[in-house]
Each structure stands twice: as C-alpha cells, then as structure tokens.
Short mmCIF file of N, CA, C and O in Angstrom, two decimals:
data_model
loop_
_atom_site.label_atom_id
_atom_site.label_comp_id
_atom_site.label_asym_id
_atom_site.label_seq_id
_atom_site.Cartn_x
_atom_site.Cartn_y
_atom_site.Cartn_z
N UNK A 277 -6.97 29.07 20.78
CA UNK A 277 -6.57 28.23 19.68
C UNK A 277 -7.82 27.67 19.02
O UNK A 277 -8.66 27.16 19.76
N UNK A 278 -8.01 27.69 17.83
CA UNK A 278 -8.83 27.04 16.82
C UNK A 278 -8.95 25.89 17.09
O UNK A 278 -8.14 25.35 17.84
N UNK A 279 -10.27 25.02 16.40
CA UNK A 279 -10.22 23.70 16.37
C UNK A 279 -11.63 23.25 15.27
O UNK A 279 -12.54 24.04 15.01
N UNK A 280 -11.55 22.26 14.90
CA UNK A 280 -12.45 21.49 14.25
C UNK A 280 -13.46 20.17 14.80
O UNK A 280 -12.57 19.36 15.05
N UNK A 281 -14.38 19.66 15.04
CA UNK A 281 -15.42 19.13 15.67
C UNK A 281 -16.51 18.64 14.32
O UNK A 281 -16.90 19.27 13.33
N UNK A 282 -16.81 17.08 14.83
CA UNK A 282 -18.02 16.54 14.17
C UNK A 282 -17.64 16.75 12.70
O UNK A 282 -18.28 17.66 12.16
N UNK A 283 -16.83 16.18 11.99
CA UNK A 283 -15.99 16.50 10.68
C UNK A 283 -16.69 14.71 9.97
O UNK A 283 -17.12 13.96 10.85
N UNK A 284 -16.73 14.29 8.83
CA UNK A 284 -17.51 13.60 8.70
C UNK A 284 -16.57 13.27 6.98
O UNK A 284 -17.20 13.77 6.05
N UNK A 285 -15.68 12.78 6.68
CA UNK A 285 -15.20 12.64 4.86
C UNK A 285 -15.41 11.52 4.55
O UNK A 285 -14.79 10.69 5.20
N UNK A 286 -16.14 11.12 3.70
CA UNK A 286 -16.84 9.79 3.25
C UNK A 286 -16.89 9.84 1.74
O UNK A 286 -17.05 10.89 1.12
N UNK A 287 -16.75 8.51 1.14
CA UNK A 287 -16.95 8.33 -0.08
C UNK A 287 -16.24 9.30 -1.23
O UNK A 287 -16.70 9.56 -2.34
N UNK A 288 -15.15 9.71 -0.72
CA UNK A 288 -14.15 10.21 -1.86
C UNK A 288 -13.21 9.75 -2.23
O UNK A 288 -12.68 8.82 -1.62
N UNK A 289 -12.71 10.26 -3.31
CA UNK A 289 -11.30 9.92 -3.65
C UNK A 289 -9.99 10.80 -3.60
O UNK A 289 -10.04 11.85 -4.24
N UNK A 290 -8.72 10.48 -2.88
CA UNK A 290 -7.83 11.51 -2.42
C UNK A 290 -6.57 10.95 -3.36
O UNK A 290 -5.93 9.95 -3.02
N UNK A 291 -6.36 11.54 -4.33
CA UNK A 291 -5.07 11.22 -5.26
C UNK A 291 -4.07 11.62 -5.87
O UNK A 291 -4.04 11.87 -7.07
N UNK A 292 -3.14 11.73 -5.10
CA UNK A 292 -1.90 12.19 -5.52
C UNK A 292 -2.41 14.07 -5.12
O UNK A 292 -2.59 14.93 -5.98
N UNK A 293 -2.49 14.20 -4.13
CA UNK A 293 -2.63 15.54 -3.92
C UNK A 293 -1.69 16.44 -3.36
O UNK A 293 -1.72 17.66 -3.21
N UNK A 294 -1.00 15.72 -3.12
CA UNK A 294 0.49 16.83 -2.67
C UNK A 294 1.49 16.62 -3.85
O UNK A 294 2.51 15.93 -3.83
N UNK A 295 1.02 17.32 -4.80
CA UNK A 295 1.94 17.34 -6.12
C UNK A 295 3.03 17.67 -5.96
O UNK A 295 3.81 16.85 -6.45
N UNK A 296 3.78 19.00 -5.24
CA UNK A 296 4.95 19.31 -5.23
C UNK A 296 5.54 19.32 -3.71
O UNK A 296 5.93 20.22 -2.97
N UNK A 297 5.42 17.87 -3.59
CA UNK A 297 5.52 17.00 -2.15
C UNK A 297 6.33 17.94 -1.11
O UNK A 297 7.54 17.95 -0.86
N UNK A 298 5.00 18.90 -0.44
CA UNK A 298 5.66 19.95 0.90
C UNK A 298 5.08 19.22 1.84
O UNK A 298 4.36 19.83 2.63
N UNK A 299 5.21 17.90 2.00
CA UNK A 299 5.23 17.37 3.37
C UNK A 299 3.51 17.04 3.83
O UNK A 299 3.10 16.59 4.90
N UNK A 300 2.66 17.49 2.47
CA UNK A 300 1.05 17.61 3.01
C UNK A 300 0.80 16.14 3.20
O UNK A 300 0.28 15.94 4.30
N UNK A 301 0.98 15.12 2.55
CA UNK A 301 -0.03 13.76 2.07
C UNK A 301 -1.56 13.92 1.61
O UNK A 301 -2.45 14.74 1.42
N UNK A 302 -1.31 12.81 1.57
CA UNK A 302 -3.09 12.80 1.05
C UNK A 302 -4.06 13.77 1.58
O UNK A 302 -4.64 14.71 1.05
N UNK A 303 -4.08 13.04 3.35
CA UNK A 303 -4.74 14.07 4.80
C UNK A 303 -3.93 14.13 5.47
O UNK A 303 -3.17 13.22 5.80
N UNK A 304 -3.97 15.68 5.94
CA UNK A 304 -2.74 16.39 6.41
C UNK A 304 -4.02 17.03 7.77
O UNK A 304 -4.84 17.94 7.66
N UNK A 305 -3.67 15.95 9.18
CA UNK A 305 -4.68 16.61 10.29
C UNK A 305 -4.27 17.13 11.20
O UNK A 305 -3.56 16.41 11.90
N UNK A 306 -4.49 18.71 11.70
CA UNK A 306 -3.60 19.67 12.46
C UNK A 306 -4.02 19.54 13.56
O UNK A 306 -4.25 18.41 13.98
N UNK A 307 -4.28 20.80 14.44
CA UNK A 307 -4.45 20.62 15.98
C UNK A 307 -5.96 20.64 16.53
O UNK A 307 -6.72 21.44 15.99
N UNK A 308 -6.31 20.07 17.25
CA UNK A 308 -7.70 20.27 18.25
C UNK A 308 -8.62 19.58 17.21
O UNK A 308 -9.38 20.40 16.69
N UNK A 309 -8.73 18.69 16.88
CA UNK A 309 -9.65 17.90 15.90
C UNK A 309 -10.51 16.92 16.97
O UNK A 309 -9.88 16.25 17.80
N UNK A 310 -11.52 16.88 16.91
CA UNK A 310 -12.57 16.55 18.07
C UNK A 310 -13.84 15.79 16.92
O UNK A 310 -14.53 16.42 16.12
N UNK A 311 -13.89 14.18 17.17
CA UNK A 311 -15.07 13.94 16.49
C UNK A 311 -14.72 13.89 15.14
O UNK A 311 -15.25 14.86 14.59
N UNK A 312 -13.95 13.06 14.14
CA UNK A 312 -13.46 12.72 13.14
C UNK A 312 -13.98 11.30 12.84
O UNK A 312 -14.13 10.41 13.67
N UNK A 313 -14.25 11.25 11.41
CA UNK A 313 -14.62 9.95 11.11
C UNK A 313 -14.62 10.05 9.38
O UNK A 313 -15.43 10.39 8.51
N UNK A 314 -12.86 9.43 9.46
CA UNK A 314 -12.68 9.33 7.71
C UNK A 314 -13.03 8.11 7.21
O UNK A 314 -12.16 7.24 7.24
N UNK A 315 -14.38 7.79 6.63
CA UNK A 315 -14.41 6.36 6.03
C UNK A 315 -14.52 6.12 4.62
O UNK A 315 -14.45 7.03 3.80
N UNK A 316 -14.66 5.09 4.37
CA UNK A 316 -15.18 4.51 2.66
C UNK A 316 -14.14 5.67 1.33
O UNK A 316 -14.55 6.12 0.26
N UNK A 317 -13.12 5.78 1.80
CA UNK A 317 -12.45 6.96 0.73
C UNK A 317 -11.69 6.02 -0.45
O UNK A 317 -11.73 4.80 -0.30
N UNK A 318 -11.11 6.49 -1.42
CA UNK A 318 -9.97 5.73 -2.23
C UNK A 318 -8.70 6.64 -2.03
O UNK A 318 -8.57 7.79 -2.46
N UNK A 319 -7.96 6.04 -1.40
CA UNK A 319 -6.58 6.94 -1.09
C UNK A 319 -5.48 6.54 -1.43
O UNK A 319 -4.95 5.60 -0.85
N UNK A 320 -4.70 7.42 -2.83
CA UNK A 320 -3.47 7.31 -3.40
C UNK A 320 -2.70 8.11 -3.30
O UNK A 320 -2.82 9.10 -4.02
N UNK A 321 -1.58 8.01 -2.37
CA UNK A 321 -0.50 8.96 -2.58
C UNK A 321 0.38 9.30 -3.65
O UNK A 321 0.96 8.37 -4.20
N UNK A 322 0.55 10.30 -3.99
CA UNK A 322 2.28 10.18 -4.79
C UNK A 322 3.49 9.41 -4.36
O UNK A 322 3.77 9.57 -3.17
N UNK A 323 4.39 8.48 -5.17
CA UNK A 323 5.61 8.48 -5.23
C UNK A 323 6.42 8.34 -3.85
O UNK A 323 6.57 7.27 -3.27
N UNK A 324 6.93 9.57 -3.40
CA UNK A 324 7.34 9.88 -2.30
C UNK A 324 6.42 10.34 -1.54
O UNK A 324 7.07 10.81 -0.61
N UNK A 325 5.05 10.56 -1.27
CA UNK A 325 4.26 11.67 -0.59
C UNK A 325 3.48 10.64 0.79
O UNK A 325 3.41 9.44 0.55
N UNK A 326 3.24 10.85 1.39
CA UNK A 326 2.38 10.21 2.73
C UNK A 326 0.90 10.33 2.60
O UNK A 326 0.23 11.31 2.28
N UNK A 327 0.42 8.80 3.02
CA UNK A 327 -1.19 8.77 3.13
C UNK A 327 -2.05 9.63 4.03
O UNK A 327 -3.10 10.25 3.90
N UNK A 328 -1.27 9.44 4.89
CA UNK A 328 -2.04 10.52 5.84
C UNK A 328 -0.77 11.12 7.30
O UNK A 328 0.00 10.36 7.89
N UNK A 329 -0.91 12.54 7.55
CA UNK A 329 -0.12 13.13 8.40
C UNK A 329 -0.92 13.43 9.63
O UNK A 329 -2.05 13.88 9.45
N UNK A 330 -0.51 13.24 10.82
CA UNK A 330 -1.21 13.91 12.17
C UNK A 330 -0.09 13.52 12.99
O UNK A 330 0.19 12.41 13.44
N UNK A 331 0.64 14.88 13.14
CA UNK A 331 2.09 15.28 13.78
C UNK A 331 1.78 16.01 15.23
O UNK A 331 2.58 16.73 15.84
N UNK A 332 0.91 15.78 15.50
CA UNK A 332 0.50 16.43 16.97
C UNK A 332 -0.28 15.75 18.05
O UNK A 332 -1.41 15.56 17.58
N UNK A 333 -0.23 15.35 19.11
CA UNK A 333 -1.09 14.52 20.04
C UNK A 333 -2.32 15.33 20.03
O UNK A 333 -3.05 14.66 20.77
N UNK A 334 -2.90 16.19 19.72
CA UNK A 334 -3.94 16.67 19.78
C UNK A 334 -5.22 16.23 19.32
O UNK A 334 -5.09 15.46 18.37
N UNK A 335 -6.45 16.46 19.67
CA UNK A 335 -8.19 16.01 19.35
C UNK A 335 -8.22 14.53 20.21
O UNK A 335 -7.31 14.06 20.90
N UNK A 336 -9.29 14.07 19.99
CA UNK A 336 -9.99 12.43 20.24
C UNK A 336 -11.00 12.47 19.23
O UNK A 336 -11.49 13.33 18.50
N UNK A 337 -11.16 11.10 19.45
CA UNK A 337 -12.36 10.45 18.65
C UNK A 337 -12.50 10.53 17.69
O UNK A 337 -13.64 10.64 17.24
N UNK A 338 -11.05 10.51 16.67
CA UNK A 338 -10.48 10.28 15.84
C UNK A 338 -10.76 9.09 15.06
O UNK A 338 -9.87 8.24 15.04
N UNK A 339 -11.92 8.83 14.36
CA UNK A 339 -11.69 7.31 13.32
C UNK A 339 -11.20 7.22 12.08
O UNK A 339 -11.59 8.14 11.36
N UNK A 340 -10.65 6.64 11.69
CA UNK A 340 -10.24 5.96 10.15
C UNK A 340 -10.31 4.55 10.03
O UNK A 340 -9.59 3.76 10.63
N UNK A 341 -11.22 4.27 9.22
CA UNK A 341 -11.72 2.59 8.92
C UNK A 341 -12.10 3.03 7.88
O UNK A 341 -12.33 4.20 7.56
N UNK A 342 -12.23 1.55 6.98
CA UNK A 342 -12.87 1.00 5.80
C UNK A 342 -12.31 1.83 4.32
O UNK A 342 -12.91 1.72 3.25
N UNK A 343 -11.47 2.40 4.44
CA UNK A 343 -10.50 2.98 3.41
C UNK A 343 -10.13 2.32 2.74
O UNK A 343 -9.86 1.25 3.29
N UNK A 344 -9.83 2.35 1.27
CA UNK A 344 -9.06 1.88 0.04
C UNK A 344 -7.96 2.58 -0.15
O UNK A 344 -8.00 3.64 -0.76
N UNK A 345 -6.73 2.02 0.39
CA UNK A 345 -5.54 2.55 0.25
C UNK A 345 -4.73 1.99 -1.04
O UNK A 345 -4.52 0.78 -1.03
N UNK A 346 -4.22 2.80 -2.26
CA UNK A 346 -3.16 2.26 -2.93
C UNK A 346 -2.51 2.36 -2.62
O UNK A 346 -2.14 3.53 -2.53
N UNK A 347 -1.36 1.00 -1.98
CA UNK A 347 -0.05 1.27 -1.76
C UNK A 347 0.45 0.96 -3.02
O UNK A 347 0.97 -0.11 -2.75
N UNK A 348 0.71 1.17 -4.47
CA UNK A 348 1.29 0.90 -5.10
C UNK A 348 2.78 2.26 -5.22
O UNK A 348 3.92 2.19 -5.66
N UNK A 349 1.99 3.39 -4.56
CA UNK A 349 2.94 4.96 -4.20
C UNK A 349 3.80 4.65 -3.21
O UNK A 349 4.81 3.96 -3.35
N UNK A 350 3.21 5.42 -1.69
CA UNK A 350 4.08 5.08 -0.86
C UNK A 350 2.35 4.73 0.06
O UNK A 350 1.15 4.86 -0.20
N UNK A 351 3.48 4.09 1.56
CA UNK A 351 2.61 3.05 2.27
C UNK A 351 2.74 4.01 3.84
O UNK A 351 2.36 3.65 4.96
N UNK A 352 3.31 5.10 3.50
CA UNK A 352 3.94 5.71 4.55
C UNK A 352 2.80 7.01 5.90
O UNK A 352 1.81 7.43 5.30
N UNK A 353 2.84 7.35 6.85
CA UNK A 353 1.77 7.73 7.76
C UNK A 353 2.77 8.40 8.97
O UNK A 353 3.75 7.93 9.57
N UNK A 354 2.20 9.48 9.03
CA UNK A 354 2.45 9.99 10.86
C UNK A 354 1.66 10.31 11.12
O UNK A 354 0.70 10.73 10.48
N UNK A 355 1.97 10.08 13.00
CA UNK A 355 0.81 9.41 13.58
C UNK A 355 1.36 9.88 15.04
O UNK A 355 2.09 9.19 15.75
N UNK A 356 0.86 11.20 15.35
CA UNK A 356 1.59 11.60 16.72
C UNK A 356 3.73 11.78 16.83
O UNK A 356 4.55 11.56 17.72
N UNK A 357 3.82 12.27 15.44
CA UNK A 357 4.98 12.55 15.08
C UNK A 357 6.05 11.40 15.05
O UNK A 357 7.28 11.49 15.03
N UNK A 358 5.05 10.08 15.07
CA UNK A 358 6.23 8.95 14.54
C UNK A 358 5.54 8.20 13.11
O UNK A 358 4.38 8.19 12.70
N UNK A 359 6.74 7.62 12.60
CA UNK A 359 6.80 7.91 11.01
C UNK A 359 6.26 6.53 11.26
O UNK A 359 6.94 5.95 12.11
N UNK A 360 4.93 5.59 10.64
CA UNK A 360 4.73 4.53 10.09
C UNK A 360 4.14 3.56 9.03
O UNK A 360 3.23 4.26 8.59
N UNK A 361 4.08 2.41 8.36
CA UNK A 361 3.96 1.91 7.33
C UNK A 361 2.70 1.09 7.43
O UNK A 361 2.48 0.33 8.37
N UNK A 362 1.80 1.32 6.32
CA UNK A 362 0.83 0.58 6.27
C UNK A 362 1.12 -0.47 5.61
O UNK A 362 2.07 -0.48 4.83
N UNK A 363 0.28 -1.58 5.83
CA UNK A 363 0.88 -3.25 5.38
C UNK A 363 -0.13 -3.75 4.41
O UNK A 363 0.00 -4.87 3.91
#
C-alpha cells in the first residue's frame, strides 16, 4: 500500500474547491499519511462542502494549526470517520 511522508502545505488559500460537491472538501486526507503539517492556510468551503476529510485511522503526526477558516460556508470535518463541527 502507498503512502505519503514529510508533506509540508503552508501559506495557501483553499476555496470552494469541491465545486460539484463529491464528498472531496477543501482537504480530502487518504491512507498512510506520516509527518503532516497543514499551517497558516485560508480555508473556505462551499455551501454544503466540508473543510477538511480524513475518513480513515491511518498515518501519525498529523498537524493542523494556525489556519484561517471561513465558516461563513459550512463549519463541517471528518475526522477518523466521525462527522464534526468547527466552532
């Protein structure tokens, strides 16, 4: 099985990118992810669409801090295949 390692997304902007809302969100993170560190981004979902997806117990060392989230879309996240709301 594949995997990803030492992954590094900084200083972008993620907006409205699942246009014809198939379930992607903003970040959509699959299996064996090892060494992640999403910081400093501007992140707007669509409407109905999710900020960020990771539907699998899989990888470590997983960070997300210091993000600019618009919730003015949706506020919505999975997170080891349970559905939750950012505040």
């Amino acid at each position: 099985m594949g995997g990803v390692k030492k992954i590094r997304l900084l200083n972008n902007r993620l907006i409205h990118n699942d246009q014809q809302q198939q379930f992607g969100g903003e970040i959509l993170l699959q299996y064996n992810i090892n060494d992640l560190i999403i910081t400093k981004n501007a992140i707007s979902p669509n409407k109905n669409g999710y900020l960020l997806i990771k539907d699998n117990k899989s990888g470590k060392n997983i960070n997300i801090k210091h993000n600019n989230y618009n919730l003015k879309g949706s506020n919505k996240t999975i997170w080891n295949k349970k559905e939750e709301y950012l505040r």
